[in-house]
Short mmCIF file of C-alpha atoms and ligand atoms in Angstrom, two decimals:
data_model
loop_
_atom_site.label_atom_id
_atom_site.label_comp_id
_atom_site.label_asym_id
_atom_site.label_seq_id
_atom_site.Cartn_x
_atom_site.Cartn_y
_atom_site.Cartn_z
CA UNK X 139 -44.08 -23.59 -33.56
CA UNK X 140 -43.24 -21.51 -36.40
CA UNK X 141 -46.78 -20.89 -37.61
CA UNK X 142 -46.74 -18.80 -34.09
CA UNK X 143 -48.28 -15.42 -34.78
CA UNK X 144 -45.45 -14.17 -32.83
CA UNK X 145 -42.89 -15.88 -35.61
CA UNK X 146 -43.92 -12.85 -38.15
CA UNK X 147 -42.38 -10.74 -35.67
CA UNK X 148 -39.02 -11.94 -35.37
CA UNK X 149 -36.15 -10.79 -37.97
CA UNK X 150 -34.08 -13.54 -37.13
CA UNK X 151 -33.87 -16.67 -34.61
CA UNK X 152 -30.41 -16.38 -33.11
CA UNK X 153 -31.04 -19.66 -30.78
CA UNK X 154 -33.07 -22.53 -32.20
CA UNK X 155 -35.18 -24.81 -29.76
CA UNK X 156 -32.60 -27.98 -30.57
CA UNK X 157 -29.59 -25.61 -29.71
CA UNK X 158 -31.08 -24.65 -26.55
CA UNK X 159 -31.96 -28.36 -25.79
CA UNK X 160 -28.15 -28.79 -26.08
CA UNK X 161 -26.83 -26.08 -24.44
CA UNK X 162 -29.37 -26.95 -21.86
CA UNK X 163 -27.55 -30.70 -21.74
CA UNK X 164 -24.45 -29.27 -21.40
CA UNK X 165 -25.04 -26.78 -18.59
CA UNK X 166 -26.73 -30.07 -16.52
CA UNK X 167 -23.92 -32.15 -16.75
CA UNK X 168 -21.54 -29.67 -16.24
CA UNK X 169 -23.32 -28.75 -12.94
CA UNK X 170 -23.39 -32.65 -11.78
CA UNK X 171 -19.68 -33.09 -12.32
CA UNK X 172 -18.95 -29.72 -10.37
CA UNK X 173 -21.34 -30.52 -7.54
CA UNK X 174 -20.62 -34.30 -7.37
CA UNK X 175 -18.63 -34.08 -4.31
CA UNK X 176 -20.45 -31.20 -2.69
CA UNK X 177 -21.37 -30.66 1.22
CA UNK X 178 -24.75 -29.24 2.01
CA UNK X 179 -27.43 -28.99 -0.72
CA UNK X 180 -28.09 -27.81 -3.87
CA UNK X 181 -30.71 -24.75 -4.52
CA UNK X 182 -31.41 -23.76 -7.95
CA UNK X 183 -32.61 -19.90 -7.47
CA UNK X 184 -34.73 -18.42 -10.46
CA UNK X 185 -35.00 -14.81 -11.17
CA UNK X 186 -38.10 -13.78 -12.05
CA UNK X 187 -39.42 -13.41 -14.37
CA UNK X 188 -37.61 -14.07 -16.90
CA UNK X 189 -35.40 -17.42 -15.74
CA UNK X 190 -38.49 -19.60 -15.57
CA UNK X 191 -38.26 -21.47 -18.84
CA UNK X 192 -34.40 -21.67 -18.83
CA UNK X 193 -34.96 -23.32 -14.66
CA UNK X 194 -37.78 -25.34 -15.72
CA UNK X 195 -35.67 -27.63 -18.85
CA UNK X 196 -32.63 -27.31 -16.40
CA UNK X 197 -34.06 -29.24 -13.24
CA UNK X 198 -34.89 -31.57 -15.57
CA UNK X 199 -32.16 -32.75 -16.60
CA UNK X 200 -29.53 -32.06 -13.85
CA UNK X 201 -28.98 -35.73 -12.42
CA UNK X 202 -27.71 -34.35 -8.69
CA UNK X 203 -31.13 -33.95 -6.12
CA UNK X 204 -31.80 -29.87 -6.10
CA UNK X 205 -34.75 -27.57 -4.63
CA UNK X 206 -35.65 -25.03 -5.90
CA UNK X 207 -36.78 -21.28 -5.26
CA UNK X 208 -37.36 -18.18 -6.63
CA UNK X 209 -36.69 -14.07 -6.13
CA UNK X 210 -37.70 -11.13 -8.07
CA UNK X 211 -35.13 -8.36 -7.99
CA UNK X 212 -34.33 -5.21 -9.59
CA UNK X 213 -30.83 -3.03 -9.49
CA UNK X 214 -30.46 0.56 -9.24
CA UNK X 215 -27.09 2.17 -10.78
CA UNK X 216 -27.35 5.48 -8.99
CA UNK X 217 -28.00 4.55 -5.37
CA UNK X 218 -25.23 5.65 -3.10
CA UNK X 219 -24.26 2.62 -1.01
CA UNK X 220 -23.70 -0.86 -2.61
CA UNK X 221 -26.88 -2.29 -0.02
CA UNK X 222 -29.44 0.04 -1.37
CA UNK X 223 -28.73 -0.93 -5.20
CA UNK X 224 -30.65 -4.30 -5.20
CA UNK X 225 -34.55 -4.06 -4.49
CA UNK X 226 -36.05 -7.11 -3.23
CA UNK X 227 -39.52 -7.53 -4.57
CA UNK X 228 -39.83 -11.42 -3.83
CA UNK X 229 -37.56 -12.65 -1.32
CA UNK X 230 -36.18 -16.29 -1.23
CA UNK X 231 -38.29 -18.42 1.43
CA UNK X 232 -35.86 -19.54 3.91
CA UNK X 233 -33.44 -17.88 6.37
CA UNK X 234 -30.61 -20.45 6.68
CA UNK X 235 -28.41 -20.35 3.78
CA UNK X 236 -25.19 -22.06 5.47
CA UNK X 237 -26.29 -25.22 3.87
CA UNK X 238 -27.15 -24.46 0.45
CA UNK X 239 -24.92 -24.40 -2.46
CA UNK X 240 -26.42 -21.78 -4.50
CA UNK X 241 -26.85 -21.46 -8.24
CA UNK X 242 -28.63 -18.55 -9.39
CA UNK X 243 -30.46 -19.25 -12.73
CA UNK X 244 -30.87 -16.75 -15.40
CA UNK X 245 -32.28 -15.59 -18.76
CA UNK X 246 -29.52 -13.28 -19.90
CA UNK X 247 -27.07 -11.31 -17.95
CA UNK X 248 -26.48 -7.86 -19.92
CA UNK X 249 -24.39 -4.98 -17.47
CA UNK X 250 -23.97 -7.38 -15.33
CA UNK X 251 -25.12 -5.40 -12.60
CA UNK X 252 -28.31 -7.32 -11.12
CA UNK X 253 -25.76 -10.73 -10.78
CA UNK X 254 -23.21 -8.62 -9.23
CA UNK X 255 -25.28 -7.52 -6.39
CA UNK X 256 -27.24 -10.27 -5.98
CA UNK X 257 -24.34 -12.75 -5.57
CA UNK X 258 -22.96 -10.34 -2.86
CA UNK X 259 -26.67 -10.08 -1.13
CA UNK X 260 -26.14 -13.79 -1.24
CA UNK X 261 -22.75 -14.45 -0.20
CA UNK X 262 -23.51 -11.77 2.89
CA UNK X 263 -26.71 -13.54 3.86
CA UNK X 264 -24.57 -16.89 4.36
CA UNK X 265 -25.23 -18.95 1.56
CA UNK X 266 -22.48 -21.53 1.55
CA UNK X 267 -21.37 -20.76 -2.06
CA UNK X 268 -23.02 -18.92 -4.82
CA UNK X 269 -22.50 -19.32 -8.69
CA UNK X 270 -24.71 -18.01 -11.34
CA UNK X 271 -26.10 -20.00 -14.79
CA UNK X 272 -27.65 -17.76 -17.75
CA UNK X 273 -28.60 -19.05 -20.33
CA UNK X 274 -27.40 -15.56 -22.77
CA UNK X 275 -24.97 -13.30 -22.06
CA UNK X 276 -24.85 -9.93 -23.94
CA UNK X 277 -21.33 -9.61 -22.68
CA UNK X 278 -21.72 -5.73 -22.69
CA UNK X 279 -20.78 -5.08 -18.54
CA UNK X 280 -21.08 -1.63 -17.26
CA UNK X 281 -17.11 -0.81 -16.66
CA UNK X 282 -18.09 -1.08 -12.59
CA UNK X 283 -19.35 -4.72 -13.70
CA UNK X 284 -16.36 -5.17 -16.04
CA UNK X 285 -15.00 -8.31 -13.85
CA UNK X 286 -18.48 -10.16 -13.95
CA UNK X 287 -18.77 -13.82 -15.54
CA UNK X 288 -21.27 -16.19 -15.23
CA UNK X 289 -19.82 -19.54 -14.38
CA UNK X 290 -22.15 -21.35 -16.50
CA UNK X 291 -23.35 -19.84 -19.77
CA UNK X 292 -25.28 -21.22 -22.57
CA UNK X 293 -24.65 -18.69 -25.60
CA UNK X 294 -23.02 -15.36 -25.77
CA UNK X 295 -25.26 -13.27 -28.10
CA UNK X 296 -24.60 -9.82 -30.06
CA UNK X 297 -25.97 -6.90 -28.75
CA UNK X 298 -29.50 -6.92 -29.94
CA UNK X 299 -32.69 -6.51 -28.87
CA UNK X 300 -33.71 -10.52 -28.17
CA UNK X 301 -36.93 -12.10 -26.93
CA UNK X 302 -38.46 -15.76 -26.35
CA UNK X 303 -37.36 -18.42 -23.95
CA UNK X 304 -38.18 -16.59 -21.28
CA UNK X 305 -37.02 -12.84 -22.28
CA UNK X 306 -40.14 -10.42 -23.48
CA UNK X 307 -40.71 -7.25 -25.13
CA UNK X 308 -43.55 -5.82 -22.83
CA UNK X 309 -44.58 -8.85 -21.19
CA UNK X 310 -45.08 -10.66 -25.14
CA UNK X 311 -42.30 -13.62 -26.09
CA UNK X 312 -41.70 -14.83 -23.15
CA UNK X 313 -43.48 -18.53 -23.65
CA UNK X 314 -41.69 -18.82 -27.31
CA UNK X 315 -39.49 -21.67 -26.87
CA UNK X 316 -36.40 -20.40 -29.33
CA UNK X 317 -34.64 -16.63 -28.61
CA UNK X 318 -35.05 -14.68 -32.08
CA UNK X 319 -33.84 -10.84 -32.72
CA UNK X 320 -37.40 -8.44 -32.38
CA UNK X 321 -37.78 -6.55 -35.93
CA UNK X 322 -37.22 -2.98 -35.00
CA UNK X 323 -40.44 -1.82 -36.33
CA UNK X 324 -42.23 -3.93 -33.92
CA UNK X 325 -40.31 -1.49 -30.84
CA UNK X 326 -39.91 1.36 -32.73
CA UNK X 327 -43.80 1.58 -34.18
C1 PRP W 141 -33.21 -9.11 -16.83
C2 PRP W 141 -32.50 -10.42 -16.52
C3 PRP W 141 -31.60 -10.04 -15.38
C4 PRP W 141 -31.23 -8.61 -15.70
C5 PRP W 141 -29.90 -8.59 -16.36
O1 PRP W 141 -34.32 -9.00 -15.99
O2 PRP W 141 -33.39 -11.44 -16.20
O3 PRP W 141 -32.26 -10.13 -14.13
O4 PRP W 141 -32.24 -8.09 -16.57
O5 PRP W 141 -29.51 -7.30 -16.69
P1 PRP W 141 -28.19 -6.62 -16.11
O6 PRP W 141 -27.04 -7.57 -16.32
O7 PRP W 141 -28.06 -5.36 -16.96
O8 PRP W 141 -28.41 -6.30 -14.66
P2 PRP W 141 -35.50 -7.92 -16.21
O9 PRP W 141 -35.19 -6.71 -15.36
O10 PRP W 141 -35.68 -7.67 -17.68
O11 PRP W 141 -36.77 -8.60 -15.57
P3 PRP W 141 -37.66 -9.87 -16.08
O12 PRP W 141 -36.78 -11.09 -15.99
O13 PRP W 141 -38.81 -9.93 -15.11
O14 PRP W 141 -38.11 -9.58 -17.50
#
């Protein structure tokens, strides 16, 4: 996978495939013990785009029965009211939530902003509890975001400009299966 055209490209690979694969291991099982006892159901909900490959090794190896769905957001910072920061572009397919356990499943949370809205959109819309899993976190909130954490996170990461496993640089990277640091004449050329 290194002989990947895309490779030349990166200046360094901050998360190899066989740390993700364990990180990946880790987040499952800590998901089964937490939901072992659970009412209602579990719904893994992906984030387009970018969560796919992070959901994809993650069902797979999370023991407790889940479904699955998907939305496609984006969050505003200057809107005036709290309800008009989070544009739905793909809404989840179902209207009851008061059974489902929800665990939203991301790429990378960075200001912390589009998983601070979205749980709320959640919580408000009656899911029966909401947690979020990324897979990076950039740790570098927006002070109105300050209080945000993930309750499942793979790697915290510096703040760089990353791509692969699911993150891209105009639409490229996304399918690489390791997250490596962009070399800044790729994005600055
Ligand atoms: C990324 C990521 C989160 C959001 C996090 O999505 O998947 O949804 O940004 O950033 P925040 O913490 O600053 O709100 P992006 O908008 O890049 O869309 P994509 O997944 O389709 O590439």
């Amino acid at each position: 996978m290194h002989n990947s055209v895309l490779y030349n490209d990166m200046k360094t690979i901050l998360v190899t495939e066989e740390e993700i694969d364990r990180i990946v291991t880790r987040i499952a099982a800590e998901i089964d013990r937490d939901y072992a006892h659970m009412e209602g159901k579990l719904l893994l909900l992906g984030i387009l785009k970018g969560s796919v490959v992070f959901m994809g090794d993650l069902m797979k190896k999370i023991n407790t029965p889940v479904e699955i769905d998907f939305m496609k957001v984006s969050s505003y910072g200057n809107a005036t009211h709290t309800s008009g920061r989070l544009s739905i572009k793909l809404d989840i397919d179902r209207h009851d939530l008061s059974e489902s356990n929800i665990i939203i499943v991301e790429d990378i949370v960075d200001s912390g902003r589009t998983l601070s809205y979205l749980t709320e959109h959640l919580k408000r819309n009656g899911a029966r509890s909401v947690r979020v899993a990324t897979m990076l976190d950039k740790q570098c909130r927006d002070p109105e975001f300050k209080d945000f954490k993930a309750d499942y996170t793979g790697a915290v990461i510096p703040n760089e400009f990353v791509v692969g496993y699911g993150l891209d640089y105009a639409e490229k990277y996304r399918a690489l299966p390791y997250v490596g640091i962009l070399k800044p004449e790729v994005y600055t050329k």
